[in-house]
mmCIF file of C-alpha atoms in Angstrom:
data_model
loop_
_atom_site.group_PDB
_atom_site.id
_atom_site.type_symbol
_atom_site.label_atom_id
_atom_site.label_comp_id
_atom_site.label_asym_id
_atom_site.label_seq_id
_atom_site.Cartn_x
_atom_site.Cartn_y
_atom_site.Cartn_z
ATOM 1 C CA GLY A 1 -33.953 44.756 -59.196
ATOM 2 C CA ILE A 2 -35.359 41.535 -57.871
ATOM 3 C CA ALA A 3 -32.037 39.896 -58.203
ATOM 4 C CA THR A 4 -30.348 42.735 -56.306
ATOM 5 C CA GLY A 5 -32.842 42.522 -53.514
ATOM 6 C CA ILE A 6 -32.346 38.706 -53.102
ATOM 7 C CA LEU A 7 -28.562 39.247 -53.187
ATOM 8 C CA ALA A 8 -28.819 41.871 -50.405
ATOM 9 C CA LEU A 9 -30.977 39.453 -48.244
ATOM 10 C CA VAL A 10 -28.390 36.625 -48.772
ATOM 11 C CA THR A 11 -25.589 38.937 -47.924
ATOM 12 C CA THR A 12 -27.382 40.147 -44.764
ATOM 13 C CA TRP A 13 -28.034 36.503 -43.697
ATOM 14 C CA LEU A 14 -24.410 35.583 -44.406
ATOM 15 C CA ALA A 15 -23.123 38.470 -42.291
ATOM 16 C CA TRP A 16 -25.448 37.579 -39.451
ATOM 17 C CA SER A 17 -24.457 33.902 -39.394
ATOM 18 C CA THR A 18 -20.688 34.750 -39.604
ATOM 19 C CA ARG A 19 -21.220 37.085 -36.478
ATOM 20 C CA ALA A 20 -22.968 34.405 -34.516
ATOM 21 C CA LEU A 21 -20.191 31.945 -35.413
ATOM 22 C CA ALA A 22 -17.523 34.357 -34.336
ATOM 23 C CA ARG A 23 -19.254 34.800 -30.926
ATOM 24 C CA GLU A 24 -19.297 31.016 -30.474
ATOM 25 C CA THR A 25 -15.707 30.805 -31.327
ATOM 26 C CA ASP A 26 -14.749 33.432 -28.768
ATOM 27 C CA GLN A 27 -16.735 31.619 -26.094
ATOM 28 C CA ASP A 28 -14.979 28.282 -26.981
ATOM 29 C CA VAL A 29 -11.604 30.079 -26.726
ATOM 30 C CA ARG A 30 -12.610 31.516 -23.377
ATOM 31 C CA ALA A 31 -13.663 28.138 -22.055
ATOM 32 C CA ALA A 32 -10.637 26.171 -23.487
ATOM 33 C CA TRP A 33 -7.861 28.714 -22.369
ATOM 34 C CA ARG A 34 -9.393 30.332 -19.274
ATOM 35 C CA PRO A 35 -6.968 30.849 -16.484
ATOM 36 C CA ILE A 36 -8.193 30.670 -12.858
ATOM 37 C CA LEU A 37 -5.969 32.212 -10.073
ATOM 38 C CA THR A 38 -6.373 31.113 -6.445
ATOM 39 C CA PRO A 39 -4.272 31.985 -3.518
ATOM 40 C CA ASP A 40 -2.103 29.859 -1.252
ATOM 41 C CA VAL A 41 -0.804 31.815 1.767
ATOM 42 C CA THR A 42 2.370 30.542 3.431
ATOM 43 C CA ARG A 43 3.468 33.108 5.927
ATOM 44 C CA LEU A 44 2.738 36.524 7.393
ATOM 45 C CA ASP A 45 5.262 38.643 9.329
ATOM 46 C CA VAL A 46 4.451 41.781 11.210
ATOM 47 C CA GLY A 47 6.989 44.120 12.688
ATOM 48 C CA ALA A 48 6.488 47.490 14.522
ATOM 49 C CA ILE A 49 8.668 50.371 13.593
ATOM 50 C CA GLY A 50 7.717 53.696 15.254
ATOM 51 C CA ASP A 51 4.105 54.590 14.486
ATOM 52 C CA ARG A 52 3.774 52.059 11.688
ATOM 53 C CA PHE A 53 3.633 48.267 11.329
ATOM 54 C CA ASN A 54 5.539 46.723 8.375
ATOM 55 C CA VAL A 55 3.808 43.750 7.120
ATOM 56 C CA GLU A 56 5.164 41.027 4.763
ATOM 57 C CA LEU A 57 2.798 38.383 3.330
ATOM 58 C CA ASN A 58 4.371 35.515 1.419
ATOM 59 C CA LEU A 59 1.497 34.578 -1.085
ATOM 60 C CA SER A 60 1.425 31.998 -3.895
ATOM 61 C CA LEU A 61 -0.873 32.516 -6.807
ATOM 62 C CA VAL A 62 -1.926 29.214 -8.215
ATOM 63 C CA ASN A 63 -3.253 28.949 -11.764
ATOM 64 C CA THR A 64 -5.964 26.054 -11.646
ATOM 65 C CA GLY A 65 -7.338 26.913 -15.098
ATOM 66 C CA GLN A 66 -6.565 25.484 -18.609
ATOM 67 C CA GLY A 67 -4.571 28.381 -19.972
ATOM 68 C CA PRO A 68 -1.756 30.756 -18.776
ATOM 69 C CA ALA A 69 -2.625 33.728 -16.794
ATOM 70 C CA LEU A 70 -0.993 36.823 -18.581
ATOM 71 C CA ASN A 71 -0.180 40.382 -17.315
ATOM 72 C CA CYS A 72 -1.325 39.703 -13.741
ATOM 73 C CA GLU A 73 -1.627 42.639 -11.445
ATOM 74 C CA LEU A 74 -2.155 41.941 -7.663
ATOM 75 C CA THR A 75 -3.463 44.852 -5.571
ATOM 76 C CA GLY A 76 -5.109 45.206 -2.132
ATOM 77 C CA LEU A 77 -8.356 47.167 -1.449
ATOM 78 C CA LYS A 78 -7.991 50.165 0.613
ATOM 79 C CA PRO A 79 -8.625 49.258 4.198
ATOM 80 C CA ARG A 80 -11.724 50.486 5.937
ATOM 81 C CA SER A 81 -10.229 50.408 9.476
ATOM 82 C CA ALA A 82 -7.661 52.898 10.745
ATOM 83 C CA THR A 83 -5.284 49.836 11.523
ATOM 84 C CA GLY A 84 -5.986 48.160 8.148
ATOM 85 C CA ILE A 85 -3.091 47.101 5.968
ATOM 86 C CA THR A 86 -2.282 49.063 2.718
ATOM 87 C CA TRP A 87 -0.515 46.719 0.215
ATOM 88 C CA THR A 88 2.100 47.626 -2.379
ATOM 89 C CA PRO A 89 0.791 46.312 -5.902
ATOM 90 C CA ARG A 90 2.733 43.598 -7.569
ATOM 91 C CA ARG A 91 2.825 42.418 -11.273
ATOM 92 C CA VAL A 92 3.709 38.947 -12.680
ATOM 93 C CA SER A 93 3.936 38.598 -16.534
ATOM 94 C CA THR A 94 2.917 34.947 -16.799
ATOM 95 C CA ILE A 95 1.693 32.146 -14.561
ATOM 96 C CA ALA A 96 1.506 28.893 -16.521
ATOM 97 C CA ALA A 97 -1.488 26.653 -16.429
ATOM 98 C CA GLY A 98 -1.180 24.307 -13.452
ATOM 99 C CA GLY A 99 1.755 26.468 -12.155
ATOM 100 C CA SER A 100 2.105 28.930 -9.374
ATOM 101 C CA GLU A 101 4.058 32.125 -8.678
ATOM 102 C CA SER A 102 5.349 33.086 -5.210
ATOM 103 C CA LEU A 103 4.766 36.768 -4.458
ATOM 104 C CA PRO A 104 6.132 38.444 -1.271
ATOM 105 C CA LEU A 105 3.660 41.353 -0.709
ATOM 106 C CA ASP A 106 4.743 44.322 1.367
ATOM 107 C CA GLY A 107 2.278 46.425 3.305
ATOM 108 C CA THR A 108 2.075 49.085 6.027
ATOM 109 C CA ALA A 109 -0.567 49.828 8.735
ATOM 110 C CA ALA A 110 -0.950 52.497 11.303
ATOM 111 C CA ALA A 111 -0.040 51.807 14.852
ATOM 112 C CA ILE A 112 -2.757 52.975 17.194
ATOM 113 C CA SER A 113 -2.453 52.926 20.906
ATOM 114 C CA GLY A 114 -4.614 50.262 22.483
ATOM 115 C CA HIS A 115 -4.321 48.055 19.298
ATOM 116 C CA PRO A 116 -1.316 45.671 19.726
ATOM 117 C CA ASP A 117 -1.537 44.391 16.152
ATOM 118 C CA PRO A 118 -2.868 45.755 12.799
ATOM 119 C CA ASP A 119 -6.219 44.585 11.465
ATOM 120 C CA ILE A 120 -5.217 41.534 9.517
ATOM 121 C CA ARG A 121 -8.381 41.112 7.506
ATOM 122 C CA SER A 122 -7.502 42.100 3.949
ATOM 123 C CA THR A 123 -9.059 41.934 0.398
ATOM 124 C CA LEU A 124 -6.626 41.349 -2.473
ATOM 125 C CA ILE A 125 -7.651 41.530 -6.196
ATOM 126 C CA ALA A 126 -5.723 40.028 -9.092
ATOM 127 C CA ILE A 127 -6.709 41.172 -12.592
ATOM 128 C CA TYR A 128 -5.248 38.992 -15.354
ATOM 129 C CA GLU A 129 -5.875 37.995 -19.023
ATOM 130 C CA ASP A 130 -5.894 34.868 -21.203
ATOM 131 C CA VAL A 131 -4.294 34.260 -24.591
ATOM 132 C CA ALA A 132 -7.156 35.806 -26.441
ATOM 133 C CA ARG A 133 -6.788 39.093 -24.219
ATOM 134 C CA ASN A 134 -10.078 38.447 -22.271
ATOM 135 C CA ARG A 135 -9.826 39.950 -18.805
ATOM 136 C CA TYR A 136 -10.574 38.224 -15.579
ATOM 137 C CA ARG A 137 -10.544 39.089 -11.769
ATOM 138 C CA SER A 138 -10.028 36.977 -8.761
ATOM 139 C CA THR A 139 -10.824 38.502 -5.337
ATOM 140 C CA PHE A 140 -9.413 36.929 -2.154
ATOM 141 C CA VAL A 141 -10.474 37.776 1.407
ATOM 142 C CA LEU A 142 -7.802 36.958 3.923
ATOM 143 C CA SER A 143 -7.871 37.128 7.707
ATOM 144 C CA GLY A 144 -5.579 36.391 10.597
ATOM 145 C CA GLY A 145 -5.789 32.790 11.763
ATOM 146 C CA GLN A 146 -5.621 31.409 15.377
ATOM 147 C CA LYS A 147 -1.869 31.489 15.480
ATOM 148 C CA ARG A 148 0.242 34.653 15.161
ATOM 149 C CA GLY A 149 1.751 34.884 11.652
ATOM 150 C CA GLU A 150 -0.992 32.720 10.178
ATOM 151 C CA MET A 151 -3.419 33.852 7.418
ATOM 152 C CA VAL A 152 -6.622 32.037 6.484
ATOM 153 C CA ILE A 153 -8.380 32.274 3.129
ATOM 154 C CA GLU A 154 -11.973 33.087 3.905
ATOM 155 C CA ASP A 155 -13.456 33.631 0.412
ATOM 156 C CA VAL A 156 -12.414 33.460 -3.186
ATOM 157 C CA GLU A 157 -14.445 34.916 -6.024
ATOM 158 C CA VAL A 158 -13.491 34.538 -9.777
ATOM 159 C CA GLU A 159 -15.262 36.546 -12.520
ATOM 160 C CA ASP A 160 -15.087 37.193 -16.131
ATOM 161 C CA LEU A 161 -14.954 40.969 -16.741
ATOM 162 C CA HIS A 162 -16.381 40.439 -20.311
ATOM 163 C CA GLU A 163 -13.882 42.897 -21.894
ATOM 164 C CA LYS A 164 -10.681 42.686 -23.969
ATOM 165 C CA THR A 165 -7.536 44.484 -23.036
ATOM 166 C CA ARG A 166 -6.841 47.645 -25.047
ATOM 167 C CA TYR A 167 -3.205 46.823 -25.874
ATOM 168 C CA ARG A 168 -1.525 44.172 -28.025
ATOM 169 C CA GLY A 169 1.769 42.428 -27.836
ATOM 170 C CA LEU A 170 3.781 40.109 -25.605
ATOM 171 C CA PRO A 171 3.161 39.852 -21.832
ATOM 172 C CA ARG A 172 4.777 42.788 -19.950
#
């Protein structure tokens, strides 16, 4: 009976230390292979058609992290103003570490009398994962610059979502 109790204690200790080691390994993988996506805006075109503005934004996502960004989905937050831009979501399967991907984003905005241009301030969100399926989110706040057709990056926030993706397999 005493030997069985000692064996149970040793087994419990071994399971506890293995769990701690697995956590440390996951944190090491996150740090070594973490992608970080940041924006680089090149051009904004706005054209009025009837009661709508058609907006095209040429945006490059730059991966400044150590690992590839997989299954990236870029979407825009719903605008708060009536003249805000509603963006069409885009997907990219892979952005290599140190690489970039050019994404032309299309959007629309309502044309309201008295407002010659749409509200150019927008928030874009990129959700992506690393090689170990850990999920991350980069949030970009963009606004119109001094010149027509120019966009300025006001804020970039990168966060770890502390969750794994629910699917397995190759990048989509």
